PDB file of C-alpha atoms in Angstrom:
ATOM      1  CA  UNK O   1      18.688 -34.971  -1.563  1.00 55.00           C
ATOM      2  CA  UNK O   2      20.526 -32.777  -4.445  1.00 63.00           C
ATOM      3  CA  UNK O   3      24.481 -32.210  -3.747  1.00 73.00           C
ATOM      4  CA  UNK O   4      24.620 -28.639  -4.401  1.00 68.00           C
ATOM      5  CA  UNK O   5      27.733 -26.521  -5.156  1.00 71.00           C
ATOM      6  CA  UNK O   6      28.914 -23.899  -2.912  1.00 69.00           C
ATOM      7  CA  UNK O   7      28.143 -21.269  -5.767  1.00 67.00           C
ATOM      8  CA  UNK O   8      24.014 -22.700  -5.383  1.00 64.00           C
ATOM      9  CA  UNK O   9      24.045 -22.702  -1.622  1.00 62.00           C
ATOM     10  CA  UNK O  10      25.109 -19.269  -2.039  1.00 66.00           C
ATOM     11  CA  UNK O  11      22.647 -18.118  -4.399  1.00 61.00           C
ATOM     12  CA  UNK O  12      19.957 -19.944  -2.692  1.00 59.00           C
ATOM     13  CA  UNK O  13      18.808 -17.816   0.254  1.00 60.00           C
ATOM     14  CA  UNK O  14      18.987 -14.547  -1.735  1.00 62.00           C
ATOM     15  CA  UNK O  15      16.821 -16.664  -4.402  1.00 59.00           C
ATOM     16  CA  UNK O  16      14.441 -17.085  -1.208  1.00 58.00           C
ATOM     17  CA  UNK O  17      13.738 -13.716  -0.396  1.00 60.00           C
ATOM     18  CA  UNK O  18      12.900 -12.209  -3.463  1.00 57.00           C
ATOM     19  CA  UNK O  19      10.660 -15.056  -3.907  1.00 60.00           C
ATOM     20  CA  UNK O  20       9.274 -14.239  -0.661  1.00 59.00           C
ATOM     21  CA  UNK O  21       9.181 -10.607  -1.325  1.00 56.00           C
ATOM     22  CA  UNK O  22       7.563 -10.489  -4.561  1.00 57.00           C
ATOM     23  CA  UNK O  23       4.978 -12.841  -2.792  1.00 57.00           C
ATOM     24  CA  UNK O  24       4.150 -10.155  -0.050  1.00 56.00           C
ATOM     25  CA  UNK O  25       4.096  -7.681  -3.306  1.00 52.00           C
ATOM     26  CA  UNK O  26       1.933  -9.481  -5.374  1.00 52.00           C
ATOM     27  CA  UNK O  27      -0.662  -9.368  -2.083  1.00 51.00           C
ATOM     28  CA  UNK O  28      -0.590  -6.316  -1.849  1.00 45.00           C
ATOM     29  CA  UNK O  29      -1.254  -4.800  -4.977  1.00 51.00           C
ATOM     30  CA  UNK O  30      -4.942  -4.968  -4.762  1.00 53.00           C
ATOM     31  CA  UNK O  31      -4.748  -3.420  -1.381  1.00 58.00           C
ATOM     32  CA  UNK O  32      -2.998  -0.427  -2.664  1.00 62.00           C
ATOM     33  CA  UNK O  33      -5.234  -0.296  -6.027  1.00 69.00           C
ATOM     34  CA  UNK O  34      -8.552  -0.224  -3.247  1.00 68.00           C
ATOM     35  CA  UNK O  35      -6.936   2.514  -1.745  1.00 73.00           C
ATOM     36  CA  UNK O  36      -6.134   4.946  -4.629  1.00 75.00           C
ATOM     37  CA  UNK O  37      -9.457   3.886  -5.624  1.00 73.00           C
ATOM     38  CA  UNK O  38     -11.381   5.129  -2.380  1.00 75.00           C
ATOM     39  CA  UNK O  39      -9.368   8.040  -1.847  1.00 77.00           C
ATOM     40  CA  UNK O  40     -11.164   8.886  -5.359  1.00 74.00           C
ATOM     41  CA  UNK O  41     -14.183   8.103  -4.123  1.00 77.00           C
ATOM     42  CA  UNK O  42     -13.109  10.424  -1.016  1.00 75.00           C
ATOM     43  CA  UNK O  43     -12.457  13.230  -3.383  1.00 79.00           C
ATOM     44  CA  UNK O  44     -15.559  12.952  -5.022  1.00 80.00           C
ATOM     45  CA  UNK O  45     -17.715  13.333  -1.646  1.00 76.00           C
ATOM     46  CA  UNK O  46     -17.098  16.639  -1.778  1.00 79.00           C
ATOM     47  CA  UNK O  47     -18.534  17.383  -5.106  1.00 83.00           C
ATOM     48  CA  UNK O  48     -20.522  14.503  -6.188  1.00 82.00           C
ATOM     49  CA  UNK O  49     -21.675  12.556  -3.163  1.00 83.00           C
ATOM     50  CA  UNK O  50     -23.802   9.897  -5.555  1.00 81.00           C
ATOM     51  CA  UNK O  51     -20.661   9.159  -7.369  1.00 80.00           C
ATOM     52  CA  UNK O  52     -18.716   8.369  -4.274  1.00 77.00           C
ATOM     53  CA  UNK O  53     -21.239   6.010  -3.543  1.00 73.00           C
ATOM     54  CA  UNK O  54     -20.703   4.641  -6.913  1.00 73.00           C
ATOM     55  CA  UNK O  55     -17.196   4.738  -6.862  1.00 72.00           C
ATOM     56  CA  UNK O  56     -16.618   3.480  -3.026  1.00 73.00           C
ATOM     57  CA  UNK O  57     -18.095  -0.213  -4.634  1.00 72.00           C
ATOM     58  CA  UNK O  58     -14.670  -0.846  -6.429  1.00 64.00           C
ATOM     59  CA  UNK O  59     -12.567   0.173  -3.181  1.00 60.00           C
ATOM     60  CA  UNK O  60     -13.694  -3.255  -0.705  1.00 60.00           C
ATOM     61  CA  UNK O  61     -11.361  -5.147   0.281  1.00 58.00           C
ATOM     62  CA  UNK O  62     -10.625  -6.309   3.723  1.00 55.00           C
ATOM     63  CA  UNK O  63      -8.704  -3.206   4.746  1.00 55.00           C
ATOM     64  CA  UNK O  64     -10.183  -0.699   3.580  1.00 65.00           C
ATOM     65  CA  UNK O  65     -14.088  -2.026   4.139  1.00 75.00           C
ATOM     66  CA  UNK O  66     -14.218   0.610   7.477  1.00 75.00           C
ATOM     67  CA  UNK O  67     -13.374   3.354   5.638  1.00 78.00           C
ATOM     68  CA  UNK O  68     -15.384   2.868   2.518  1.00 81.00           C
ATOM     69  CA  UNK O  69     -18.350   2.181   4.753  1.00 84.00           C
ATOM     70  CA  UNK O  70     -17.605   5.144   6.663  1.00 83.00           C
ATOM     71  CA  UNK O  71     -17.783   7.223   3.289  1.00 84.00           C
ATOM     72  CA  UNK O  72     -20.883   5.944   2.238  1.00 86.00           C
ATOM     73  CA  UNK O  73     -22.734   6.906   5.619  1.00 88.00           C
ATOM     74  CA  UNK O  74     -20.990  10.400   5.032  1.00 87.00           C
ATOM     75  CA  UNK O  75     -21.875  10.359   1.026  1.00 89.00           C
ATOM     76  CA  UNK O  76     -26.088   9.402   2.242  1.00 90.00           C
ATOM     77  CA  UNK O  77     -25.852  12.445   4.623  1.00 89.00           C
ATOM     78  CA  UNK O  78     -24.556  14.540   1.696  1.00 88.00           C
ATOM     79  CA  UNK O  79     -27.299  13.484  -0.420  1.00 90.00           C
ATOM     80  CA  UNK O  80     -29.891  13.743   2.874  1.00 92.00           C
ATOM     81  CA  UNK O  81     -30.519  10.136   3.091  1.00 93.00           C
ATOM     82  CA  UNK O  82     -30.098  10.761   7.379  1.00 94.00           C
ATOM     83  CA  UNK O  83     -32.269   7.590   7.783  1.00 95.00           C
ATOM     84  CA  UNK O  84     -30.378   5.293   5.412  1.00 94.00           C
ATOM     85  CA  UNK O  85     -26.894   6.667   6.604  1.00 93.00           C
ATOM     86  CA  UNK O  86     -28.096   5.918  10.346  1.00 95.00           C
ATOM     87  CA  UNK O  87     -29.168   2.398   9.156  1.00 95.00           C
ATOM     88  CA  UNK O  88     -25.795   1.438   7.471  1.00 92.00           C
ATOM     89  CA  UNK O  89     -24.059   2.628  10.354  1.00 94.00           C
ATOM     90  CA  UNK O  90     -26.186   0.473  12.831  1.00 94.00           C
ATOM     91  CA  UNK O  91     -25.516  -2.715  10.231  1.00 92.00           C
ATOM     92  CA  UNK O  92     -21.928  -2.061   9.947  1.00 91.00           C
ATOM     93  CA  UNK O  93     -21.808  -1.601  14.079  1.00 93.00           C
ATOM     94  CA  UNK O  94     -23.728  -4.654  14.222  1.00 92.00           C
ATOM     95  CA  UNK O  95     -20.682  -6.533  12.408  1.00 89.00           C
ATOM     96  CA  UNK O  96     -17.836  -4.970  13.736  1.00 89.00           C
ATOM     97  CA  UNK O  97     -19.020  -2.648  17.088  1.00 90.00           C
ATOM     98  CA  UNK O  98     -15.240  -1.353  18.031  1.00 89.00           C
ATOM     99  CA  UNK O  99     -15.400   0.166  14.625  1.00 88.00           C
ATOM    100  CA  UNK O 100     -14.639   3.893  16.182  1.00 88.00           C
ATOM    101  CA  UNK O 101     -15.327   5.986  12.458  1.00 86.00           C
ATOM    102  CA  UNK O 102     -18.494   4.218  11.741  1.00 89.00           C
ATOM    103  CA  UNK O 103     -19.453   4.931  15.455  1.00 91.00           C
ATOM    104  CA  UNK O 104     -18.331   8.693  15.007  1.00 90.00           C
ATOM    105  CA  UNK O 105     -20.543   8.704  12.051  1.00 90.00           C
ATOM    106  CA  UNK O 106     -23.887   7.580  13.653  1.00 94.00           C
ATOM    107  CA  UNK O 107     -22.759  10.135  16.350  1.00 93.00           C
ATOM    108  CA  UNK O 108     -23.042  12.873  14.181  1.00 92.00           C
ATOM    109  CA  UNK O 109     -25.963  11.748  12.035  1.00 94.00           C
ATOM    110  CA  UNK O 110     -28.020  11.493  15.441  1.00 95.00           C
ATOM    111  CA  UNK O 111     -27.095  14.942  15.796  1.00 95.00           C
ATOM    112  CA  UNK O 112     -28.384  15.833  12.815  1.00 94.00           C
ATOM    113  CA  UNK O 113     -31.687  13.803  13.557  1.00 94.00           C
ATOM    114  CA  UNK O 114     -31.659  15.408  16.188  1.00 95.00           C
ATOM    115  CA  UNK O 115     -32.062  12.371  18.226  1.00 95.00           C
ATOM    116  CA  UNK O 116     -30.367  13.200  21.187  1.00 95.00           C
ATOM    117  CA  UNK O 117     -31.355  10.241  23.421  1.00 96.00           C
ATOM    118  CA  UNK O 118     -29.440   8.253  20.964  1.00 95.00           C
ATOM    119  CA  UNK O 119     -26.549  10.741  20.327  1.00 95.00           C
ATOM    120  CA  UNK O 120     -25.800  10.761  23.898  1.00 94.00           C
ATOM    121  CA  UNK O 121     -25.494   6.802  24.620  1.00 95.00           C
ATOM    122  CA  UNK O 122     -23.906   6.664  20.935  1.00 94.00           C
ATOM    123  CA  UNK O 123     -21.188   9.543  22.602  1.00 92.00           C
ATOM    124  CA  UNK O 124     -21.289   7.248  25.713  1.00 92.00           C
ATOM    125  CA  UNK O 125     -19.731   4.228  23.730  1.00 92.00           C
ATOM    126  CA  UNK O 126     -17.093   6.394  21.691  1.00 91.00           C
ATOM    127  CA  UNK O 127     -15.665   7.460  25.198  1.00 91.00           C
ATOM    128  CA  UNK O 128     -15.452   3.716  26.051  1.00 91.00           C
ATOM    129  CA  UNK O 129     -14.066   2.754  23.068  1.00 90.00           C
ATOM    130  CA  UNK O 130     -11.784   6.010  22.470  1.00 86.00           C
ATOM    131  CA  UNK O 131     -11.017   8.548  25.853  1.00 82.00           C
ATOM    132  CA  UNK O 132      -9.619  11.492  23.149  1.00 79.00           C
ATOM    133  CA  UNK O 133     -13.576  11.563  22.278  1.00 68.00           C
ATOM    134  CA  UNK O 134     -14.700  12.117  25.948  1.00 60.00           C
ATOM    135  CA  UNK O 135     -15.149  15.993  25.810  1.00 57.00           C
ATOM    136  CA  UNK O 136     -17.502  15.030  22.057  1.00 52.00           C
ATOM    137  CA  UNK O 137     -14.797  17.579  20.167  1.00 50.00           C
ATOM    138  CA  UNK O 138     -12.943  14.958  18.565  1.00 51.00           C
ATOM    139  CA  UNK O 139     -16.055  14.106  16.654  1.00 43.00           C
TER     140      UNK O 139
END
């Protein structure tokens, strides 16, 4: 083992944490870049739902993958695709079924189906998973 000299040992720890810090940086950088780049996408489902879609394919990573599928089911709505924004919903459910936006999502696109078998046992699990949705006026 190296003899260090007081003036090292000192210098060492602080050396440490910026290491360590500019490691947790360096992680998440891409996270931060995926979320600039969906709240673009957001902005864009306003005016251009197709290029949301578009633009939503850059913006994946592992935390932000709810809300990018969430603003595609909204963005095939907006371009009145209610079937294929009610099947993405069911898919992403079928991955991940606590996910409480893409549930509010098929909510309201069985509303708009008007499929309200459906609507009520989708409202059913979003008071399970959520009690500020029981009275249906949070979604």
């Amino acid at each position: 083992m190296p003899t260090w000299s007081p003036r090292t040992r000192e210098l060492a720890a602080p050396a440490g944490v910026v290491l360590v810090l500019l490691l947790v940086a360096a992680a998440l950088v891409p996270s931060l870049r995926d979320e600039r780049r969906l709240d673009h996408a957001q902005d864009l489902l306003r005016t251009a739902p197709g290029r949301a879609l578009v633009a939503s394919e850059d913006a994946e990573s592992g935390t932000t993958r709810s809300r990018v599928e969430a603003l595609r089911v909204t963005a095939l709505v907006r371009l009145g695709d209610l079937r294929g924004a009610e099947r993405l919903a069911r898919a992403v459910l079928r991955r991940d079924p606590s996910d409480v936006l893409t549930l509010r999502r098929l909510y309201q696109v069985q509303l708009l189906r008007k499929r309200t078998g459906a609507a009520a046992r989708t409202k059913r699990e979003l008071r399970r998973l959520d009690p500020k949705y029981a009275d249906g006026t949070g979604v």
